[in-house]
CSV table of C-alpha atoms and ligand atoms in Angstrom, one decimal:
chain,number,residue,atom,x,y,z
C,1,UNK,CA,222.0,139.1,98.5
C,2,UNK,CA,218.7,138.4,96.8
C,3,UNK,CA,217.2,141.3,98.8
C,4,UNK,CA,219.8,143.8,97.7
C,5,UNK,CA,219.2,142.7,94.1
C,6,UNK,CA,215.5,143.3,94.7
C,7,UNK,CA,216.2,146.7,96.0
C,8,UNK,CA,218.4,147.4,93.1
C,9,UNK,CA,215.7,146.3,90.7
C,10,UNK,CA,213.2,148.4,92.6
C,11,UNK,CA,215.4,151.6,92.4
C,12,UNK,CA,215.9,150.9,88.7
C,13,UNK,CA,212.2,150.7,88.1
C,14,UNK,CA,211.6,153.8,90.2
C,15,UNK,CA,214.3,155.6,88.2
C,16,UNK,CA,212.7,154.6,84.9
C,17,UNK,CA,209.2,155.5,86.0
C,18,UNK,CA,210.5,158.8,87.5
C,19,UNK,CA,212.1,159.6,84.2
C,20,UNK,CA,208.9,159.1,82.3
C,21,UNK,CA,206.8,160.9,84.9
C,22,UNK,CA,209.0,164.0,85.1
C,23,UNK,CA,207.6,165.2,81.8
C,24,UNK,CA,204.3,165.8,83.5
C,25,UNK,CA,204.7,165.8,87.2
C,26,UNK,CA,207.2,165.4,90.1
C,27,UNK,CA,208.2,161.9,91.1
C,28,UNK,CA,206.3,160.6,94.1
C,29,UNK,CA,208.0,160.8,97.4
C,30,UNK,CA,209.2,157.4,98.7
C,31,UNK,CA,209.3,157.2,102.4
C,32,UNK,CA,211.1,154.4,104.2
C,33,UNK,CA,209.1,153.2,107.2
C,34,UNK,CA,211.0,151.9,110.2
C,35,UNK,CA,209.5,148.8,111.8
C,36,UNK,CA,210.2,147.0,115.1
C,37,UNK,CA,213.3,144.8,115.2
C,38,UNK,CA,212.9,141.1,114.4
C,39,UNK,CA,212.4,138.9,117.5
C,40,UNK,CA,215.2,136.3,117.8
C,41,UNK,CA,212.7,133.5,117.4
C,42,UNK,CA,212.2,134.6,113.8
C,43,UNK,CA,215.9,134.6,112.8
C,44,UNK,CA,217.0,131.7,110.7
C,45,UNK,CA,220.4,130.2,109.7
C,46,UNK,CA,222.8,132.6,107.9
C,47,UNK,CA,222.8,132.2,104.2
C,48,UNK,CA,226.4,132.0,103.0
C,49,UNK,CA,228.1,133.1,99.8
C,50,UNK,CA,226.5,130.2,97.9
C,51,UNK,CA,223.1,132.0,98.4
C,52,UNK,CA,221.4,128.9,99.8
C,53,UNK,CA,221.3,126.8,102.9
C,54,UNK,CA,220.5,123.1,103.2
C,55,UNK,CA,218.8,121.7,106.4
C,56,UNK,CA,219.2,118.0,106.8
C,57,UNK,CA,216.1,116.5,108.4
C,58,UNK,CA,217.6,112.9,108.3
C,59,UNK,CA,216.6,109.8,106.3
C,60,UNK,CA,217.5,111.5,103.0
C,61,UNK,CA,215.1,114.5,103.5
C,62,UNK,CA,216.5,118.0,103.0
C,63,UNK,CA,215.1,121.5,103.0
C,64,UNK,CA,216.7,124.1,100.7
C,65,UNK,CA,216.2,127.8,101.5
C,66,UNK,CA,217.6,131.1,100.2
C,67,UNK,CA,216.4,132.9,103.4
C,68,UNK,CA,213.1,133.8,101.9
C,69,UNK,CA,211.7,130.7,100.3
C,70,UNK,CA,211.8,127.0,101.1
C,71,UNK,CA,211.6,123.8,99.1
C,72,UNK,CA,212.3,120.1,99.8
C,73,UNK,CA,214.1,117.2,98.2
C,74,UNK,CA,214.2,113.6,99.2
C,75,UNK,CA,217.0,111.2,98.1
C,76,UNK,CA,215.9,107.7,97.6
C,77,UNK,CA,217.7,104.6,96.5
C,78,UNK,CA,216.4,105.1,92.9
C,79,UNK,CA,216.3,108.9,92.3
C,80,UNK,CA,215.4,112.2,93.8
C,81,UNK,CA,212.0,113.7,94.6
C,82,UNK,CA,211.8,117.5,94.5
C,83,UNK,CA,208.9,119.4,96.1
C,84,UNK,CA,208.7,122.9,94.7
C,85,UNK,CA,211.5,125.0,93.2
C,86,UNK,CA,210.9,128.8,93.9
C,87,UNK,CA,212.5,130.9,91.1
C,88,UNK,CA,214.6,132.7,93.8
C,89,UNK,CA,216.2,129.3,94.6
C,90,UNK,CA,216.3,128.2,90.9
C,91,UNK,CA,219.5,126.5,89.9
C,92,UNK,CA,220.7,126.5,93.5
C,93,UNK,CA,218.3,123.6,94.0
C,94,UNK,CA,220.3,121.5,91.5
C,95,UNK,CA,223.6,122.5,93.3
C,96,UNK,CA,222.1,121.5,96.7
C,97,UNK,CA,221.0,118.1,95.3
C,98,UNK,CA,224.3,117.6,93.4
C,99,UNK,CA,226.3,118.0,96.6
C,100,UNK,CA,224.3,115.2,98.3
C,101,UNK,CA,223.8,112.6,95.5
C,102,UNK,CA,224.7,111.7,92.0
C,103,UNK,CA,221.2,110.3,91.3
C,104,UNK,CA,219.0,112.2,88.9
C,105,UNK,CA,215.7,113.9,89.8
C,106,UNK,CA,212.9,111.5,88.9
C,107,UNK,CA,209.8,113.1,90.5
C,108,UNK,CA,208.7,116.6,91.0
C,109,UNK,CA,205.8,117.5,93.3
C,110,UNK,CA,203.9,120.9,93.1
C,111,UNK,CA,202.7,122.0,96.5
C,112,UNK,CA,200.3,124.4,94.8
C,113,UNK,CA,200.1,126.4,91.5
C,114,UNK,CA,201.7,129.7,92.6
C,115,UNK,CA,204.7,130.8,90.4
C,116,UNK,CA,206.8,132.1,93.3
C,117,UNK,CA,207.0,128.5,94.6
C,118,UNK,CA,207.1,126.3,91.5
C,119,UNK,CA,208.3,128.7,88.8
C,120,UNK,CA,211.7,127.0,88.9
C,121,UNK,CA,210.2,123.7,87.9
C,122,UNK,CA,211.5,124.2,84.3
C,123,UNK,CA,215.1,124.1,85.5
C,124,UNK,CA,215.0,120.4,86.4
C,125,UNK,CA,216.7,119.1,83.3
C,126,UNK,CA,215.5,115.5,83.2
C,127,UNK,CA,213.0,114.6,80.4
C,128,UNK,CA,212.1,111.6,82.4
C,129,UNK,CA,210.9,113.5,85.4
C,130,UNK,CA,207.3,112.9,86.5
C,131,UNK,CA,205.4,115.9,87.7
C,132,UNK,CA,202.7,115.3,90.3
C,133,UNK,CA,200.1,117.8,91.5
C,134,UNK,CA,196.5,118.1,92.7
C,135,UNK,CA,193.9,118.2,90.0
C,136,UNK,CA,192.9,121.8,91.0
C,137,UNK,CA,196.6,122.9,90.6
C,138,UNK,CA,196.5,121.4,87.1
C,139,UNK,CA,193.3,123.3,86.3
C,140,UNK,CA,194.7,126.6,87.6
C,141,UNK,CA,198.0,126.1,85.6
C,142,UNK,CA,196.0,125.3,82.4
C,143,UNK,CA,194.3,128.8,82.7
C,144,UNK,CA,197.6,130.6,82.4
C,145,UNK,CA,199.8,128.3,80.3
C,146,UNK,CA,203.2,129.3,81.9
C,147,UNK,CA,206.3,127.8,80.2
C,148,UNK,CA,208.1,127.8,83.6
C,149,UNK,CA,205.3,125.6,85.2
C,150,UNK,CA,204.8,122.6,83.0
C,151,UNK,CA,201.5,120.8,83.2
C,152,UNK,CA,201.7,117.9,85.7
C,153,UNK,CA,201.8,114.3,84.3
C,154,UNK,CA,199.9,112.8,87.2
C,155,UNK,CA,197.1,114.4,89.2
C,156,UNK,CA,195.0,113.2,92.1
C,157,UNK,CA,191.9,114.4,94.0
C,158,UNK,CA,192.2,113.2,97.6
C,159,UNK,CA,195.3,111.2,98.4
C,160,UNK,CA,198.4,110.1,96.5
C,161,UNK,CA,201.2,107.9,97.9
C,162,UNK,CA,204.4,108.5,96.1
C,163,UNK,CA,206.9,105.6,96.5
C,164,UNK,CA,210.3,105.9,95.0
C,165,UNK,CA,212.9,103.4,96.0
C,166,UNK,CA,213.1,103.6,99.8
C,167,UNK,CA,211.2,106.9,100.1
C,168,UNK,CA,207.5,107.4,100.7
C,169,UNK,CA,205.8,110.8,100.4
C,170,UNK,CA,202.1,111.0,101.3
C,171,UNK,CA,200.3,113.8,99.4
C,172,UNK,CA,196.9,114.7,100.8
C,173,UNK,CA,194.2,117.3,99.8
C,174,UNK,CA,191.9,118.5,102.5
C,175,UNK,CA,190.1,121.2,100.6
C,176,UNK,CA,190.9,124.8,99.7
C,177,UNK,CA,192.9,126.9,102.2
C,178,UNK,CA,195.6,129.2,100.9
C,179,UNK,CA,194.0,128.4,97.6
C,180,UNK,CA,192.4,125.5,95.8
C,181,UNK,CA,194.8,122.6,95.2
C,182,UNK,CA,197.2,123.4,98.1
C,183,UNK,CA,198.3,120.0,99.4
C,184,UNK,CA,199.7,118.5,102.6
C,185,UNK,CA,203.0,116.7,102.0
C,186,UNK,CA,204.2,114.3,104.6
C,187,UNK,CA,207.2,112.0,104.9
C,188,UNK,CA,206.7,109.4,107.7
C,189,UNK,CA,210.4,108.4,107.7
C,190,UNK,CA,211.8,111.9,108.6
C,191,UNK,CA,208.5,113.1,110.1
C,192,UNK,CA,208.3,116.3,108.0
C,193,UNK,CA,205.0,118.1,107.1
C,194,UNK,CA,205.1,120.6,104.4
C,195,UNK,CA,202.1,122.9,103.7
C,196,UNK,CA,203.0,126.1,101.8
C,197,UNK,CA,201.8,129.7,102.5
C,198,UNK,CA,199.7,128.9,105.6
C,199,UNK,CA,202.0,128.8,108.7
C,200,UNK,CA,205.1,131.2,108.7
C,201,UNK,CA,207.3,130.0,111.6
C,202,UNK,CA,208.3,133.0,113.7
C,203,UNK,CA,206.5,135.5,111.5
C,204,UNK,CA,203.1,137.1,111.1
C,205,UNK,CA,201.5,135.7,108.0
C,206,UNK,CA,202.4,137.6,104.8
C,207,UNK,CA,200.1,140.3,103.4
C,208,UNK,CA,196.4,139.5,103.7
C,209,UNK,CA,196.9,136.3,105.6
C,210,UNK,CA,199.4,135.1,103.0
C,211,UNK,CA,197.1,136.1,100.0
C,212,UNK,CA,194.6,133.6,101.3
C,213,UNK,CA,191.7,132.5,99.0
C,214,UNK,CA,189.7,130.6,101.6
C,215,UNK,CA,189.9,131.8,105.2
C,216,UNK,CA,187.8,129.1,106.9
C,217,UNK,CA,190.0,126.5,105.2
C,218,UNK,CA,193.1,128.4,106.2
C,219,UNK,CA,192.1,128.5,109.8
C,220,UNK,CA,191.1,124.8,109.8
C,221,UNK,CA,194.5,123.9,108.2
C,222,UNK,CA,196.3,124.6,111.5
C,223,UNK,CA,194.5,121.7,113.2
C,224,UNK,CA,194.9,119.6,110.1
C,225,UNK,CA,198.7,120.0,110.3
C,226,UNK,CA,198.7,119.2,114.1
C,227,UNK,CA,196.9,115.9,113.3
C,228,UNK,CA,200.2,114.6,111.8
C,229,UNK,CA,203.0,112.9,113.7
C,230,UNK,CA,205.8,115.3,112.8
C,231,UNK,CA,209.0,116.9,114.1
C,232,UNK,CA,209.7,119.4,111.3
C,233,UNK,CA,207.4,121.8,109.5
C,234,UNK,CA,208.2,123.4,106.2
C,235,UNK,CA,205.9,126.4,105.3
C,236,UNK,CA,207.6,127.6,102.2
C,237,UNK,CA,208.8,130.7,104.0
C,238,UNK,CA,210.6,132.6,105.6
C,239,UNK,CA,213.8,132.5,107.5
C,240,UNK,CA,213.7,129.0,109.1
C,241,UNK,CA,211.8,125.7,109.2
C,242,UNK,CA,209.3,125.1,112.1
C,243,UNK,CA,207.9,122.6,114.4
C,244,UNK,CA,204.7,121.8,116.3
C,245,UNK,CA,205.2,124.8,118.6
C,246,UNK,CA,205.3,127.2,115.6
C,247,UNK,CA,202.0,125.8,114.3
C,248,UNK,CA,200.4,126.0,117.7
C,249,UNK,CA,201.6,129.6,118.1
C,250,UNK,CA,200.2,130.7,114.7
C,251,UNK,CA,196.9,128.9,115.5
C,252,UNK,CA,196.7,131.0,118.7
C,253,UNK,CA,197.5,134.1,116.7
C,254,UNK,CA,194.9,133.4,114.1
C,255,UNK,CA,192.2,132.7,116.7
C,256,UNK,CA,193.1,135.9,118.5
C,257,UNK,CA,192.8,137.9,115.3
C,258,UNK,CA,189.5,136.1,114.5
C,259,UNK,CA,188.0,136.9,118.0
C,260,UNK,CA,189.3,140.5,118.1
C,261,UNK,CA,187.7,141.2,114.7
C,262,UNK,CA,184.4,139.5,115.7
C,263,UNK,CA,184.3,141.8,118.8
C,264,UNK,CA,184.9,144.9,116.7
C,265,UNK,CA,182.2,144.0,114.1
C,266,UNK,CA,179.7,143.1,116.9
C,267,UNK,CA,180.4,146.5,118.5
C,268,UNK,CA,179.6,148.2,115.2
C,269,UNK,CA,176.2,146.5,115.4
C,270,UNK,CA,175.4,148.4,118.6
C,271,UNK,CA,175.0,152.1,119.3
C,272,UNK,CA,178.5,152.4,120.8
C,273,UNK,CA,179.4,156.1,120.8
C,274,UNK,CA,182.7,155.4,118.9
C,275,UNK,CA,182.3,152.2,117.0
C,276,UNK,CA,178.5,152.0,116.6
C,277,UNK,CA,177.7,151.6,112.9
C,278,UNK,CA,175.6,154.8,112.7
C,279,UNK,CA,178.5,156.8,114.2
C,280,UNK,CA,181.0,155.4,111.6
C,281,UNK,CA,178.7,155.6,108.6
C,282,UNK,CA,176.7,158.8,109.3
C,283,UNK,CA,179.5,161.3,108.9
C,284,UNK,CA,180.7,159.7,105.7
C,285,UNK,CA,177.3,159.8,104.1
C,286,UNK,CA,176.9,163.4,105.3
C,287,UNK,CA,180.0,164.4,103.3
C,288,UNK,CA,179.5,162.0,100.4
C,289,UNK,CA,175.7,161.8,99.8
C,290,UNK,CA,174.6,158.5,98.3
C,291,UNK,CA,178.1,157.1,98.1
C,292,UNK,CA,177.8,153.7,99.6
C,293,UNK,CA,181.3,152.7,98.5
C,294,UNK,CA,182.8,155.6,100.5
C,295,UNK,CA,180.9,154.6,103.7
C,296,UNK,CA,181.8,150.9,103.2
C,297,UNK,CA,185.5,151.8,102.7
C,298,UNK,CA,185.6,153.8,105.9
C,299,UNK,CA,183.8,151.1,107.8
C,300,UNK,CA,186.3,148.5,106.7
C,301,UNK,CA,189.2,150.8,107.4
C,302,UNK,CA,188.0,151.6,110.9
C,303,UNK,CA,187.1,148.1,111.9
C,304,UNK,CA,190.3,146.6,110.6
C,305,UNK,CA,192.4,149.3,112.2
C,306,UNK,CA,190.8,148.7,115.7
C,307,UNK,CA,191.1,144.9,115.3
C,308,UNK,CA,194.8,145.2,114.2
C,309,UNK,CA,195.7,147.4,117.1
C,310,UNK,CA,194.0,145.1,119.6
C,311,UNK,CA,195.8,142.1,118.1
C,312,UNK,CA,199.2,143.8,118.1
C,313,UNK,CA,199.0,144.5,121.8
C,314,UNK,CA,199.7,140.8,122.3
C,315,UNK,CA,201.5,139.8,119.1
C,316,UNK,CA,203.9,142.6,118.1
C,317,UNK,CA,206.6,141.2,120.3
C,318,UNK,CA,205.8,137.5,119.6
C,319,UNK,CA,205.7,137.3,115.8
C,320,UNK,CA,208.0,139.2,113.5
C,321,UNK,CA,206.4,141.7,111.1
C,322,UNK,CA,203.2,142.1,113.1
C,323,UNK,CA,203.5,145.9,112.7
C,324,UNK,CA,204.1,145.4,108.9
C,325,UNK,CA,201.1,143.3,107.9
C,326,UNK,CA,198.6,143.3,110.8
C,327,UNK,CA,196.3,145.9,109.2
C,328,UNK,CA,196.2,143.9,105.9
C,329,UNK,CA,195.6,140.7,107.8
C,330,UNK,CA,192.8,142.3,109.9
C,331,UNK,CA,191.2,143.6,106.7
C,332,UNK,CA,191.2,140.1,105.2
C,333,UNK,CA,189.7,138.7,108.5
C,334,UNK,CA,187.0,141.4,108.7
C,335,UNK,CA,185.9,140.7,105.1
C,336,UNK,CA,185.9,136.9,105.7
C,337,UNK,CA,183.9,137.3,108.9
C,338,UNK,CA,181.3,139.3,107.0
C,339,UNK,CA,180.9,137.2,103.9
C,340,UNK,CA,182.2,133.7,104.8
C,341,UNK,CA,181.0,133.6,108.4
C,342,UNK,CA,177.9,135.9,108.2
C,343,UNK,CA,178.9,138.2,111.0
C,344,UNK,CA,177.5,141.3,109.5
C,345,UNK,CA,177.4,143.9,112.2
C,346,UNK,CA,175.3,146.9,111.1
C,347,UNK,CA,174.6,145.4,107.7
C,348,UNK,CA,172.0,142.9,108.8
C,349,UNK,CA,168.7,144.7,109.5
C,350,UNK,CA,166.4,141.7,109.1
N,401,LIG,C1,217.0,106.1,101.4
N,401,LIG,O1,218.2,105.9,100.7
N,401,LIG,C2,219.0,107.1,100.7
N,401,LIG,C3,220.2,106.8,99.8
N,401,LIG,O2,220.8,105.6,100.1
N,401,LIG,C4,219.4,107.4,102.1
N,401,LIG,O3,220.2,108.5,102.2
N,401,LIG,C5,218.2,107.6,103.0
N,401,LIG,O4,218.5,107.8,104.3
N,401,LIG,C6,217.2,106.5,102.8
N,401,LIG,N1,215.9,106.9,103.4
N,401,LIG,C7,215.1,106.0,104.0
N,401,LIG,C8,213.8,106.6,104.5
N,401,LIG,O5,215.3,104.9,104.1
N,402,LIG,C1,227.9,121.9,95.1
N,402,LIG,O1,227.6,123.2,95.6
N,402,LIG,C2,228.4,124.3,95.0
N,402,LIG,C3,228.1,125.6,95.7
N,402,LIG,O2,226.7,125.9,95.6
N,402,LIG,C4,228.2,124.4,93.5
N,402,LIG,O3,229.0,125.4,92.9
N,402,LIG,C5,228.5,123.0,92.9
N,402,LIG,O4,228.2,123.0,91.5
N,402,LIG,C6,227.7,121.9,93.6
N,402,LIG,N1,228.1,120.6,93.0
N,402,LIG,C7,227.3,119.9,92.3
N,402,LIG,C8,227.8,118.6,91.8
N,402,LIG,O5,226.1,120.2,92.0
N,403,LIG,C1,178.7,138.5,117.5
N,403,LIG,O1,177.5,138.6,116.7
N,403,LIG,C2,177.0,137.4,116.2
N,403,LIG,C3,175.8,137.7,115.4
N,403,LIG,O2,176.1,138.5,114.2
N,403,LIG,C4,176.7,136.4,117.3
N,403,LIG,O3,176.3,135.2,116.8
N,403,LIG,C5,178.0,136.2,118.1
N,403,LIG,O4,177.7,135.4,119.3
N,403,LIG,C6,178.6,137.5,118.6
N,403,LIG,N1,179.9,137.2,119.2
N,403,LIG,C7,180.3,137.8,120.3
N,403,LIG,C8,181.7,137.4,120.8
N,403,LIG,O5,179.7,138.7,120.9
N,404,LIG,ZN1,201.1,130.6,97.3
């Protein structure tokens, strides 16, 4: 449902831009790529006519999803705690809560600052609601001043224990990963860990490792999740919730991607007849004298391509969408290996 609306909006946009462009040039050709089918392990519950699905984790803890995004709410004896409200879920979050309890929402937790996860915060109608977020999330929100994402009332730096009636939510910041301010959210009663935009149960991470800002922190976050005693994992996406196995599988995937990309960069530091740095860069400089950007661009494209292909040999049948985002994920990994980890291949003639 939401997808067809998206396609509709897209075709409308294309129609508008095509109309404007025809004055000067032909509309660009739009090709529709066909990717591999989705492995069954990536398939989630069917989203019915209501447009949302509620998963009951027990002890008053529920996940709400529209099939693309996920958020959480906890019913306590004194009120409801909501964690995130993606705009795609929006008012459906209030219906989901309303079908479980008559109690009002009293607390709202921001997992991180991104609009696609908390942009529905404004819909929670209670003036008494207390918004809680990490201090870095508050700082990032202050930069953009978005009406849909009100400034939090309460911020913390390291840990915050939110107790409402009979519910306890442990919020914890372990440093930047997906971005600064992205927190671990844990409910010991229902044994649920939520960390958004890091692990994508059943799926390859979204574009560029989920638009990651800090790759070393992102990689470390997999072990940090596994340190919790949990039965359910909520990643904010995509088709279903996860568990320990999903986190372990994505950790294995990320380390494979890491190691494959290291191998490729290291090979470019040698005189390998195909991947040796001189053999990649030389022909580009010959055609584009003095153009370092051209040489660098080709270097990044070639190394990411080889790393992505190698990674897909193992993962294309295990995680959905590997053939969609593997190249983008490898590009992000290659860049991080160079500038975060200092694995510089041919660009370190010390
Ligand atoms: C807290 O109370 C709510 C409402 O009575 C109940 O549904 C839920 O299971 C309780 N949760 C815990 C952790 O005790
Ligand atoms: C219960 O869910 C239905 C379907 O989403 C919705 O129309 C209705 O308003 C909800 N009830 C409450 C009290 O929120
Ligand atoms: C890759 O090269 C780096 C030096 O840039 C070295 O420290 C590392 O051990 C090499 N890794 C492999 C797997 O060859
Ligand atoms: Zn995000």
